[in-house]
């Protein structure tokens, strides 16, 4: 049976190419909001961190109705670190809308998500977005996308994909680059015409693959997926099984069933094949499992998610300030929370270590893990993490490391500085093309560890005008040692409260991370030393009060404002002998060995 009343699509693109803004306009024009309803921008970015940073982190479902057809839409993240979200939801849809920025063109993540869609054999609609940008290159973008499709071995049918020219912010679409549309009708028409309606067996035994997991305090865990065969009813008995046989099949009951109507979940008694639904009542269900009719247990294969490339050690906080600010501080709390995250994040790995208070957490990149850290601290967890490390692999007897494809759009006068830094970090130049009158696009293949700590330097080298993006390329033989950091750390000499006088003397040594009134402890990193070695400074030192007067002794102390370190900046900064202490209120950098004398003994012993 062909369900002509239904279309299932995903919107995929590189970060910041306008997916969520376009979904806003699709919902608006399909009548999802009342005339007088106040609607936030990027209504699909519902998480606090998503709204603060302006990025999509989790794939989310919505739907619109157009000409009597229900279009289920999945909005996906564009950042490479969250590409696991894109990989798993492609199983739910029959086609994709590939968004490409009219000025930037195809970027690394565009290539990655398009490759995954082609592997599934999905139909593609190419949407050139932001056509109202002053630097838009409408006549060239189509050729660039076609070239990308040819590079990725697309079929003849996929090479004939229609191109729609959109402005997500204005809510317009047109089939011609020279004519601006009035609304999104051309895009909706292409979805109905080009994306195939689901071909399903509505009378067969129930079969549904779980592609996503949500959680609600009232009903517990909620599974989301597409019914592949038959129908599903409230109260129905099902068998939960796994294609790879990692879990034993067990029977369960579907307690509630919802379809996705615009921005809400609508309770239904029954749903048929082809529809994307949410269900609750099965407490232990996880991503990749199949719900089957108990008499016909046939698990569906689940897409193999790409492996993580970066690892970090999460451990219990053991600093002198441990337990002061956090609500959950023990290893049991941390272990429970990390393993709970595994249930909804398919590209994360958590492994036990030799000690009971440390865990190896592997993810797709620094940002993937920093978002996890941010979520944990907001929930009241207190812990510490080590410096990120690349995950090496043994392939054909050789040690191999993850290599990233990095693209940098930079002003022409910054090209020399970028080339020099990339050379030091074992980067290999792949292509170099002019972009506009005064900018260059550089493409490198660089080891993942070569990018650790580079983004801050990149912004400095390009005076804040550069755009950097990277995506995993392949595993290649180990490229040799890379020096991570050329600067040292300024370390607090004693425990106490930082005062203006001590900070004034310390700031001559290098930029500081703390201001007056900050509580510090021995071994805590309070600044950066431009010289290569670590230096202990006393920021708690107060001015000695005497009855002697001298000219200039009572001048006001001028303090340079401290550098505020975000979690990402701190992760980029820390070296292998340092840890990042995370609490709900503070982010502190510290040495693994807190005692200054013990640390000096170890350094001297290492030199011998």
Coordinates of C-alpha atoms in Angstrom, one line a residue:
X1 CA 0.0 0.0 0.0
X2 CA 1.2 3.5 -0.9
X3 CA 0.3 6.1 1.7
X4 CA -0.2 9.2 -0.4
X5 CA -1.4 11.1 2.6
X6 CA 2.1 11.1 4.2
X7 CA 5.7 12.2 3.6
X8 CA 8.7 11.7 5.9
X9 CA 11.6 14.1 5.4
X10 CA 14.7 15.2 7.3
X11 CA 16.4 18.6 6.9
X12 CA 20.1 18.2 6.8
X13 CA 22.9 20.8 6.4
X14 CA 26.2 22.2 7.8
X15 CA 26.1 24.2 11.0
X16 CA 24.4 27.6 10.7
X17 CA 23.1 27.2 7.2
X18 CA 19.5 28.0 8.4
X19 CA 17.7 24.6 9.0
X20 CA 15.8 25.6 12.1
X21 CA 14.9 29.1 10.7
X22 CA 13.5 27.4 7.6
X23 CA 11.4 25.0 9.7
X24 CA 10.0 28.0 11.6
X25 CA 8.7 29.4 8.3
X26 CA 7.3 26.0 7.2
X27 CA 5.3 25.7 10.4
X28 CA 4.1 29.3 10.1
X29 CA 3.0 29.0 6.5
X30 CA 1.3 25.7 7.1
X31 CA -0.9 27.3 9.8
X32 CA 0.7 25.8 12.9
X33 CA 0.4 29.1 14.8
X34 CA -2.6 31.3 15.5
X35 CA -2.7 34.8 13.9
X36 CA -2.0 36.5 17.2
X37 CA 0.4 33.9 18.7
X38 CA 3.8 35.1 19.9
X39 CA 6.3 32.7 18.5
X40 CA 10.0 32.6 19.5
X41 CA 12.7 32.5 16.8
X42 CA 14.0 29.0 16.1
X43 CA 11.1 27.4 17.9
X44 CA 12.5 23.9 17.4
X45 CA 15.6 24.7 19.5
X46 CA 13.9 24.0 22.8
X47 CA 16.9 23.3 25.0
X48 CA 18.5 26.1 27.2
X49 CA 22.0 25.5 25.7
X50 CA 20.6 25.4 22.2
X51 CA 18.9 28.7 22.6
X52 CA 22.0 30.3 24.3
X53 CA 24.5 29.1 21.7
X54 CA 22.2 29.3 18.6
X55 CA 22.9 25.7 17.6
X56 CA 20.8 22.6 17.3
X57 CA 22.1 19.7 19.5
X58 CA 19.3 17.1 19.4
X59 CA 17.3 16.0 16.3
X60 CA 13.6 16.9 16.8
X61 CA 10.4 15.9 15.1
X62 CA 7.6 18.1 13.9
X63 CA 4.9 18.0 11.2
X64 CA 2.9 20.2 8.9
X65 CA -0.2 19.7 6.7
X66 CA -0.1 20.8 3.1
X67 CA -2.9 20.0 0.6
X68 CA -4.3 17.2 2.8
X69 CA -0.8 15.6 3.1
X70 CA 0.9 15.3 6.5
X71 CA 4.6 16.1 6.1
X72 CA 6.7 14.7 9.1
X73 CA 9.8 16.8 9.4
X74 CA 13.0 16.0 11.4
X75 CA 15.2 19.0 12.2
X76 CA 18.8 17.8 12.6
X77 CA 22.0 19.3 14.1
X78 CA 24.6 20.7 11.7
X79 CA 27.6 20.5 14.0
X80 CA 30.0 17.6 13.2
X81 CA 30.2 16.6 16.9
X82 CA 26.5 15.7 16.9
X83 CA 26.4 13.9 13.6
X84 CA 25.3 10.7 15.4
X85 CA 21.9 12.4 15.8
X86 CA 21.7 12.7 12.0
X87 CA 22.8 9.1 11.3
X88 CA 20.2 7.5 13.4
X89 CA 17.2 9.5 12.2
X90 CA 17.8 8.9 8.5
X91 CA 16.2 5.4 9.0
X92 CA 12.9 7.2 9.9
X93 CA 12.6 9.2 6.6
X94 CA 12.2 8.6 2.9
X95 CA 13.9 11.7 1.6
X96 CA 16.0 14.7 2.7
X97 CA 16.1 18.4 2.0
X98 CA 19.8 19.3 1.8
X99 CA 20.3 23.0 2.8
X100 CA 23.3 24.8 1.3
X101 CA 24.3 28.4 2.2
X102 CA 24.1 30.6 -0.9
X103 CA 27.5 32.2 0.0
X104 CA 29.5 29.5 1.8
X105 CA 28.4 26.6 -0.5
X106 CA 29.0 22.9 0.5
X107 CA 31.0 22.6 3.7
X108 CA 32.6 19.5 5.5
X109 CA 29.4 18.6 7.3
X110 CA 27.3 19.1 4.2
X111 CA 29.5 16.4 2.6
X112 CA 29.1 14.1 5.6
X113 CA 25.3 14.2 5.9
X114 CA 24.8 14.0 2.1
X115 CA 27.0 10.9 2.0
X116 CA 24.9 9.2 4.7
X117 CA 21.6 10.1 2.9
X118 CA 23.0 8.7 -0.4
X119 CA 24.0 5.5 1.3
X120 CA 20.3 5.0 2.3
X121 CA 19.3 5.7 -1.3
X122 CA 17.1 8.7 -0.2
X123 CA 15.7 11.1 -2.7
X124 CA 17.2 14.6 -2.3
X125 CA 15.8 18.1 -2.7
X126 CA 18.6 20.7 -2.8
X127 CA 17.6 24.0 -1.1
X128 CA 20.0 26.9 -1.7
X129 CA 19.3 29.0 1.4
X130 CA 20.0 32.7 2.3
X131 CA 19.7 33.9 -1.3
X132 CA 19.2 37.4 0.1
X133 CA 22.8 37.6 1.4
X134 CA 24.7 40.4 -0.4
X135 CA 27.6 37.9 -1.1
X136 CA 25.4 35.1 -2.4
X137 CA 26.8 33.1 -5.4
X138 CA 23.6 31.7 -6.8
X139 CA 24.9 30.7 -10.2
X140 CA 27.9 28.8 -8.8
X141 CA 26.3 26.9 -5.9
X142 CA 24.3 24.6 -8.1
X143 CA 27.5 23.4 -9.9
X144 CA 29.3 23.0 -6.5
X145 CA 26.6 20.7 -5.2
X146 CA 26.5 18.7 -8.5
X147 CA 30.2 18.3 -8.2
X148 CA 29.8 17.1 -4.6
X149 CA 27.1 14.6 -5.7
X150 CA 29.5 13.3 -8.4
X151 CA 32.3 12.9 -5.9
X152 CA 30.1 10.9 -3.6
X153 CA 29.0 8.5 -6.5
X154 CA 25.3 9.5 -6.5
X155 CA 23.0 7.6 -8.9
X156 CA 21.7 9.2 -12.1
X157 CA 18.3 9.7 -10.3
X158 CA 20.0 11.5 -7.4
X159 CA 22.0 13.7 -9.8
X160 CA 18.6 14.9 -11.2
X161 CA 17.6 16.3 -7.8
X162 CA 15.6 19.6 -8.1
X163 CA 17.1 22.8 -6.8
X164 CA 15.0 25.3 -4.8
X165 CA 16.2 28.8 -4.0
X166 CA 15.0 29.8 -0.5
X167 CA 15.3 32.6 2.0
X168 CA 14.5 30.9 5.3
X169 CA 14.3 34.2 7.2
X170 CA 11.9 35.8 4.7
X171 CA 10.0 32.6 4.2
X172 CA 10.2 32.6 0.4
X173 CA 11.2 29.9 -2.2
X174 CA 11.6 30.0 -6.0
X175 CA 12.6 27.5 -8.7
X176 CA 14.8 30.1 -10.4
X177 CA 17.9 31.9 -9.0
X178 CA 16.9 35.2 -10.6
X179 CA 13.3 35.4 -9.3
X180 CA 12.5 35.8 -5.6
X181 CA 9.4 33.9 -4.5
X182 CA 6.5 35.1 -2.4
X183 CA 6.2 32.1 0.0
X184 CA 7.4 28.5 0.5
X185 CA 4.8 26.9 -1.9
X186 CA 7.5 25.8 -4.4
X187 CA 9.4 23.9 -1.6
X188 CA 6.2 22.2 -0.4
X189 CA 5.3 21.3 -4.0
X190 CA 8.7 19.7 -4.6
X191 CA 8.4 17.7 -1.3
X192 CA 5.0 16.3 -2.5
X193 CA 6.3 15.6 -6.0
X194 CA 9.8 14.4 -5.5
X195 CA 9.9 12.7 -2.0
X196 CA 8.2 9.3 -2.4
X197 CA 5.2 8.4 -0.3
X198 CA 5.9 5.5 2.2
X199 CA 5.2 2.0 0.6
X200 CA 4.0 -0.1 3.5
X201 CA 2.2 -3.2 4.5
X202 CA -0.6 -2.0 6.8
X203 CA -2.1 -5.5 7.4
X204 CA 1.0 -7.4 8.4
X205 CA 2.3 -8.1 11.9
X206 CA 3.5 -5.1 13.9
X207 CA 7.1 -4.0 13.4
X208 CA 8.7 -0.7 14.5
X209 CA 12.3 0.5 14.9
X210 CA 13.1 2.8 17.8
X211 CA 15.3 5.7 16.4
X212 CA 15.2 8.2 19.3
X213 CA 14.5 8.3 23.0
X214 CA 12.9 11.1 25.1
X215 CA 12.2 11.2 28.8
X216 CA 9.2 12.6 30.8
X217 CA 8.9 12.7 34.6
X218 CA 5.3 11.6 34.4
X219 CA 5.4 8.6 31.9
X220 CA 9.1 7.8 32.1
X221 CA 11.0 6.8 28.9
X222 CA 9.4 7.7 25.6
X223 CA 10.5 5.8 22.4
X224 CA 10.2 7.5 19.0
X225 CA 10.3 5.8 15.6
X226 CA 8.5 4.9 12.5
X227 CA 6.1 2.0 12.2
X228 CA 7.5 -0.1 9.4
X229 CA 4.8 -2.7 9.1
X230 CA 1.2 -3.3 10.4
X231 CA -0.3 -1.0 13.1
X232 CA 0.2 -0.2 16.7
X233 CA -2.5 0.2 19.3
X234 CA -2.7 1.4 22.9
X235 CA -2.5 -1.5 25.3
X236 CA -1.0 -3.8 22.6
X237 CA 1.4 -6.6 23.7
X238 CA 4.7 -6.4 21.8
X239 CA 8.1 -8.2 21.9
X240 CA 11.1 -6.0 22.2
X241 CA 14.2 -7.4 20.4
X242 CA 17.5 -6.4 19.1
X243 CA 19.0 -7.2 15.6
X244 CA 22.5 -7.8 17.0
X245 CA 21.2 -10.1 19.8
X246 CA 22.9 -8.1 22.5
X247 CA 19.8 -8.2 24.7
X248 CA 17.3 -11.1 25.3
X249 CA 13.9 -10.5 23.7
X250 CA 11.2 -9.7 26.2
X251 CA 7.4 -8.9 26.2
X252 CA 6.0 -5.5 27.1
X253 CA 2.9 -3.4 26.7
X254 CA 2.4 -0.1 24.9
X255 CA 0.7 2.1 27.5
X256 CA 0.3 5.4 25.5
X257 CA 0.7 6.3 21.9
X258 CA 1.2 9.7 20.3
X259 CA 1.5 11.1 16.8
X260 CA 3.4 14.3 16.2
X261 CA 1.1 17.2 15.2
X262 CA 3.1 20.4 14.6
X263 CA 4.8 21.2 17.9
X264 CA 2.7 18.9 20.1
X265 CA 2.3 15.2 20.7
X266 CA -1.3 14.2 20.1
X267 CA -2.6 11.0 21.9
X268 CA -4.1 8.4 19.5
X269 CA -5.5 4.9 20.1
X270 CA -4.0 3.5 16.9
X271 CA -1.4 4.3 14.3
X272 CA -0.6 2.5 11.0
X273 CA 2.6 1.8 9.1
X274 CA 4.6 4.8 7.6
X275 CA 3.7 7.1 10.5
X276 CA 6.3 8.4 13.0
X277 CA 5.0 7.9 16.5
X278 CA 6.0 8.2 20.2
X279 CA 5.1 5.6 22.8
X280 CA 5.6 5.1 26.5
X281 CA 5.2 2.2 29.0
X282 CA 8.4 0.2 28.1
X283 CA 10.9 1.3 30.7
X284 CA 14.1 -0.3 29.3
X285 CA 13.6 0.3 25.6
X286 CA 16.7 1.8 23.9
X287 CA 17.7 3.2 20.5
X288 CA 18.1 0.5 17.8
X289 CA 15.6 -2.0 19.3
X290 CA 12.6 -3.3 17.4
X291 CA 9.0 -3.6 18.7
X292 CA 7.4 -6.7 17.0
X293 CA 4.2 -8.7 17.1
X294 CA 4.9 -11.5 19.7
X295 CA 4.0 -14.2 17.0
X296 CA 6.4 -12.7 14.4
X297 CA 9.6 -11.6 16.0
X298 CA 11.7 -10.1 13.2
X299 CA 14.2 -7.4 14.5
X300 CA 15.2 -4.7 12.0
X301 CA 18.8 -3.8 11.4
X302 CA 20.0 -0.5 12.8
X303 CA 22.4 1.8 11.1
X304 CA 26.0 1.4 12.3
X305 CA 26.9 4.7 14.0
X306 CA 30.4 6.1 13.3
X307 CA 32.8 5.5 16.2
X308 CA 34.0 8.2 18.6
X309 CA 37.3 9.9 18.0
X310 CA 38.1 11.7 21.3
X311 CA 38.3 10.5 24.9
X312 CA 38.4 12.2 28.3
X313 CA 38.5 10.9 31.8
X314 CA 35.7 11.9 34.1
X315 CA 36.4 11.5 37.8
X316 CA 35.2 12.4 41.3
X317 CA 36.2 15.9 42.4
X318 CA 39.0 15.5 45.0
X319 CA 40.2 19.2 45.2
X320 CA 40.3 21.1 48.6
X321 CA 36.9 22.7 47.6
X322 CA 35.2 19.4 46.8
X323 CA 31.6 19.1 47.9
X324 CA 31.0 22.8 48.6
X325 CA 28.9 23.7 45.5
X326 CA 27.6 20.4 44.0
X327 CA 24.5 18.4 44.8
X328 CA 25.7 15.1 43.3
X329 CA 29.4 14.4 44.2
X330 CA 30.0 10.7 44.6
X331 CA 31.2 8.2 42.0
X332 CA 27.9 6.4 42.2
X333 CA 26.0 9.5 41.2
X334 CA 28.5 10.2 38.3
X335 CA 28.4 6.6 37.1
X336 CA 24.7 6.4 37.1
X337 CA 24.3 9.7 35.2
X338 CA 26.9 8.9 32.5
X339 CA 25.4 5.5 31.8
X340 CA 21.9 7.1 31.6
X341 CA 23.3 9.5 28.9
X342 CA 24.3 6.4 26.9
X343 CA 20.6 5.5 26.5
X344 CA 19.8 8.6 24.3
X345 CA 23.2 9.5 22.9
X346 CA 24.2 6.7 20.4
X347 CA 27.6 8.2 19.5
X348 CA 28.9 8.3 23.2
X349 CA 30.9 5.5 24.9
X350 CA 31.5 5.2 28.6
X351 CA 34.0 2.6 30.0
X352 CA 35.0 1.7 33.5
X353 CA 38.7 2.2 34.5
X354 CA 41.0 0.5 37.0
X355 CA 39.8 2.8 39.7
X356 CA 36.2 3.0 40.9
X357 CA 36.1 6.8 40.9
X358 CA 37.1 7.4 37.2
X359 CA 35.4 6.7 33.9
X360 CA 36.6 6.9 30.3
X361 CA 34.1 8.9 28.2
X362 CA 34.5 8.8 24.4
X363 CA 32.7 11.2 22.0
X364 CA 32.8 12.7 18.6
X365 CA 34.8 15.9 19.5
X366 CA 35.5 18.5 22.2
X367 CA 32.2 20.2 21.7
X368 CA 30.2 16.9 22.0
X369 CA 31.8 16.3 25.4
X370 CA 31.7 19.9 26.5
X371 CA 27.9 20.0 26.0
X372 CA 27.7 16.8 28.2
X373 CA 29.8 18.5 30.8
X374 CA 27.6 21.7 30.7
X375 CA 24.4 19.6 31.1
X376 CA 25.9 17.7 34.1
X377 CA 26.9 20.9 35.9
X378 CA 23.5 22.4 35.3
X379 CA 21.9 19.4 36.9
X380 CA 24.0 19.8 40.1
X381 CA 26.9 17.4 39.4
X382 CA 30.4 18.1 40.7
X383 CA 33.3 16.3 39.1
X384 CA 36.6 16.8 37.3
X385 CA 37.8 15.9 33.8
X386 CA 41.2 15.4 32.2
X387 CA 42.6 16.8 28.9
X388 CA 40.9 15.5 25.7
X389 CA 42.9 12.8 23.8
X390 CA 42.6 11.4 20.4
X391 CA 41.5 7.7 20.2
X392 CA 44.1 5.7 18.4
X393 CA 43.4 2.4 16.6
X394 CA 45.4 -0.6 15.5
X395 CA 44.8 -1.1 11.7
X396 CA 46.9 -3.8 9.8
X397 CA 49.5 -3.8 12.6
X398 CA 50.0 0.0 12.4
X399 CA 49.0 2.6 15.0
X400 CA 46.4 4.9 13.3
X401 CA 44.8 8.2 14.5
X402 CA 41.7 10.1 13.5
X403 CA 42.2 12.7 10.8
X404 CA 39.8 15.6 10.2
X405 CA 38.9 17.4 7.0
X406 CA 39.2 21.1 8.0
X407 CA 38.0 24.1 6.0
X408 CA 39.0 27.6 6.9
X409 CA 37.6 30.8 5.2
X410 CA 40.1 33.5 6.1
X411 CA 41.1 37.0 5.0
X412 CA 44.0 36.9 2.5
X413 CA 46.5 38.5 4.9
X414 CA 46.0 35.7 7.5
X415 CA 46.9 32.9 5.1
X416 CA 50.6 32.9 6.0
X417 CA 49.9 32.6 9.8
X418 CA 47.4 29.7 9.2
X419 CA 49.9 27.8 7.0
X420 CA 52.6 28.1 9.6
X421 CA 50.3 26.9 12.4
X422 CA 49.0 24.0 10.3
X423 CA 52.6 23.0 9.4
X424 CA 53.5 22.7 13.2
X425 CA 50.3 20.7 13.8
X426 CA 51.0 18.2 10.9
X427 CA 48.2 19.6 8.7
X428 CA 48.4 18.8 5.0
X429 CA 47.0 21.4 2.5
X430 CA 44.5 19.8 0.1
X431 CA 43.2 22.8 -1.8
X432 CA 43.4 26.6 -1.7
X433 CA 40.8 28.7 -3.6
X434 CA 40.0 32.4 -3.7
X435 CA 36.6 33.3 -2.4
X436 CA 35.4 36.8 -3.4
X437 CA 37.8 39.7 -3.6
X438 CA 39.8 39.4 -0.4
X439 CA 39.2 36.0 1.2
X440 CA 40.7 32.5 0.7
X441 CA 39.2 29.1 1.4
X442 CA 41.9 26.6 2.6
X443 CA 41.2 22.9 3.0
X444 CA 43.5 20.7 5.2
X445 CA 43.7 17.1 6.4
X446 CA 44.9 17.4 10.0
X447 CA 45.1 14.9 12.9
X448 CA 42.2 15.4 15.4
X449 CA 44.7 16.1 18.2
X450 CA 46.3 18.8 16.0
X451 CA 43.0 20.8 16.3
X452 CA 43.0 20.6 20.2
X453 CA 43.5 24.1 21.5
X454 CA 43.7 25.6 18.0
X455 CA 40.4 27.4 17.6
X456 CA 41.3 30.3 20.0
X457 CA 44.6 30.8 18.2
X458 CA 42.7 30.7 14.8
X459 CA 40.4 33.6 15.9
X460 CA 43.5 35.6 17.0
X461 CA 45.4 35.0 13.8
X462 CA 42.3 36.0 11.6
X463 CA 41.4 38.9 13.9
X464 CA 38.0 37.3 14.5
X465 CA 37.1 37.2 10.8
X466 CA 37.9 33.6 10.1
X467 CA 35.4 30.7 9.9
X468 CA 36.7 27.3 10.8
X469 CA 34.8 24.0 10.5
X470 CA 35.9 20.4 10.5
X471 CA 34.5 16.9 10.2
X472 CA 36.0 13.4 10.6
X473 CA 37.7 12.2 7.4
X474 CA 39.4 8.8 8.1
X475 CA 42.0 6.9 10.2
X476 CA 45.5 7.3 9.0
X477 CA 49.0 6.2 10.3
X478 CA 50.3 8.1 13.3
X479 CA 51.8 11.4 12.1
X480 CA 54.3 11.9 14.9
X481 CA 54.5 14.2 18.0
X482 CA 52.6 17.5 18.0
X483 CA 53.4 20.2 20.6
X484 CA 50.1 21.1 22.2
X485 CA 50.9 24.2 24.2
X486 CA 53.9 26.6 24.1
X487 CA 52.9 28.5 27.3
X488 CA 53.0 27.5 30.9
X489 CA 50.6 28.0 33.8
X490 CA 50.6 30.5 36.7
X491 CA 49.7 28.5 39.8
X492 CA 48.4 29.6 43.2
X493 CA 51.1 29.3 45.8
X494 CA 48.7 29.0 48.8
X495 CA 45.1 28.5 49.8
X496 CA 43.1 31.7 50.6
X497 CA 41.3 34.6 48.9
X498 CA 42.9 36.4 46.0
X499 CA 43.4 40.1 46.8
X500 CA 44.1 43.1 44.6
X501 CA 47.7 43.6 45.7
X502 CA 48.7 40.0 45.0
X503 CA 46.9 40.0 41.6
X504 CA 48.6 43.3 40.7
X505 CA 52.0 41.7 41.2
X506 CA 51.0 38.5 39.5
X507 CA 49.5 40.1 36.3
X508 CA 53.0 41.2 35.3
X509 CA 53.8 37.5 34.8
X510 CA 51.0 36.9 32.3
X511 CA 47.2 37.0 31.7
X512 CA 45.1 36.0 34.7
X513 CA 41.8 34.0 34.8
X514 CA 40.6 35.2 38.2
X515 CA 39.7 38.5 39.9
X516 CA 39.8 39.9 43.4
X517 CA 37.7 38.0 46.0
X518 CA 38.1 34.6 44.2
X519 CA 38.8 31.7 46.6
X520 CA 41.9 29.8 45.5
X521 CA 43.9 26.8 46.7
X522 CA 47.5 25.6 46.4
X523 CA 47.9 24.0 42.9
X524 CA 45.0 25.9 41.3
X525 CA 45.9 27.4 37.9
X526 CA 45.1 31.1 38.0
X527 CA 46.7 32.4 34.8
X528 CA 48.9 31.7 31.8
X529 CA 52.6 32.1 31.7
X530 CA 53.9 33.3 28.3
X531 CA 57.2 31.5 29.1
X532 CA 57.0 27.8 28.6
X533 CA 57.3 26.7 32.2
X534 CA 54.9 26.7 35.2
X535 CA 55.3 29.4 37.9
X536 CA 53.9 29.6 41.4
X537 CA 52.6 33.0 42.3
X538 CA 51.1 34.3 45.6
X539 CA 47.8 36.1 44.8
X540 CA 46.7 36.0 48.4
X541 CA 49.6 38.3 49.4
X542 CA 48.4 41.5 51.2
X543 CA 50.2 44.8 51.3
X544 CA 52.2 45.3 54.5
X545 CA 50.9 48.2 56.5
X546 CA 53.6 50.5 58.0
X547 CA 53.6 54.1 59.3
X548 CA 56.3 55.0 56.8
X549 CA 55.1 57.2 53.8
X550 CA 56.7 57.5 50.4
X551 CA 55.6 59.1 47.2
X552 CA 53.7 56.7 44.9
X553 CA 53.2 54.0 47.6
X554 CA 49.4 54.8 47.8
X555 CA 48.7 54.9 44.1
X556 CA 45.6 53.0 43.0
X557 CA 46.4 49.5 41.7
X558 CA 45.2 49.1 38.2
X559 CA 44.1 45.5 37.5
X560 CA 43.7 44.1 34.0
X561 CA 40.3 42.4 33.6
X562 CA 40.7 38.6 33.9
X563 CA 40.2 36.3 30.9
X564 CA 36.8 34.5 31.4
X565 CA 37.3 30.8 30.6
X566 CA 34.4 28.9 29.1
X567 CA 34.4 25.1 29.4
X568 CA 35.5 24.8 25.7
X569 CA 38.3 27.4 26.2
X570 CA 39.5 25.6 29.4
X571 CA 39.4 22.2 27.7
X572 CA 41.6 23.7 24.9
X573 CA 44.0 25.2 27.5
X574 CA 44.6 22.4 29.9
X575 CA 47.7 20.2 29.4
X576 CA 48.2 16.5 30.3
X577 CA 49.2 17.2 33.9
X578 CA 46.2 19.4 34.6
X579 CA 42.5 18.8 35.4
X580 CA 39.3 20.8 34.9
X581 CA 37.2 21.0 38.1
X582 CA 33.5 21.4 37.2
X583 CA 30.9 22.5 39.8
X584 CA 27.4 24.0 39.3
X585 CA 28.9 27.5 40.1
X586 CA 32.6 27.3 39.1
X587 CA 35.0 26.1 36.4
X588 CA 38.5 25.8 37.8
X589 CA 41.7 24.6 36.3
X590 CA 44.1 22.7 38.6
X591 CA 47.2 20.7 38.6
X592 CA 46.9 16.9 39.1
X593 CA 49.6 17.2 41.9
X594 CA 48.5 20.1 44.0
X595 CA 51.5 20.5 46.3
X596 CA 54.1 22.8 44.8
X597 CA 57.0 20.9 46.4
X598 CA 55.8 17.5 45.3
X599 CA 55.3 18.8 41.8
X600 CA 58.8 20.3 41.6
X601 CA 60.3 17.0 42.9
X602 CA 58.5 15.1 40.1
X603 CA 59.7 17.5 37.5
X604 CA 63.3 17.2 38.7
X605 CA 63.0 13.4 38.9
X606 CA 61.7 13.4 35.3
X607 CA 64.6 15.5 34.0
X608 CA 67.1 13.1 35.6

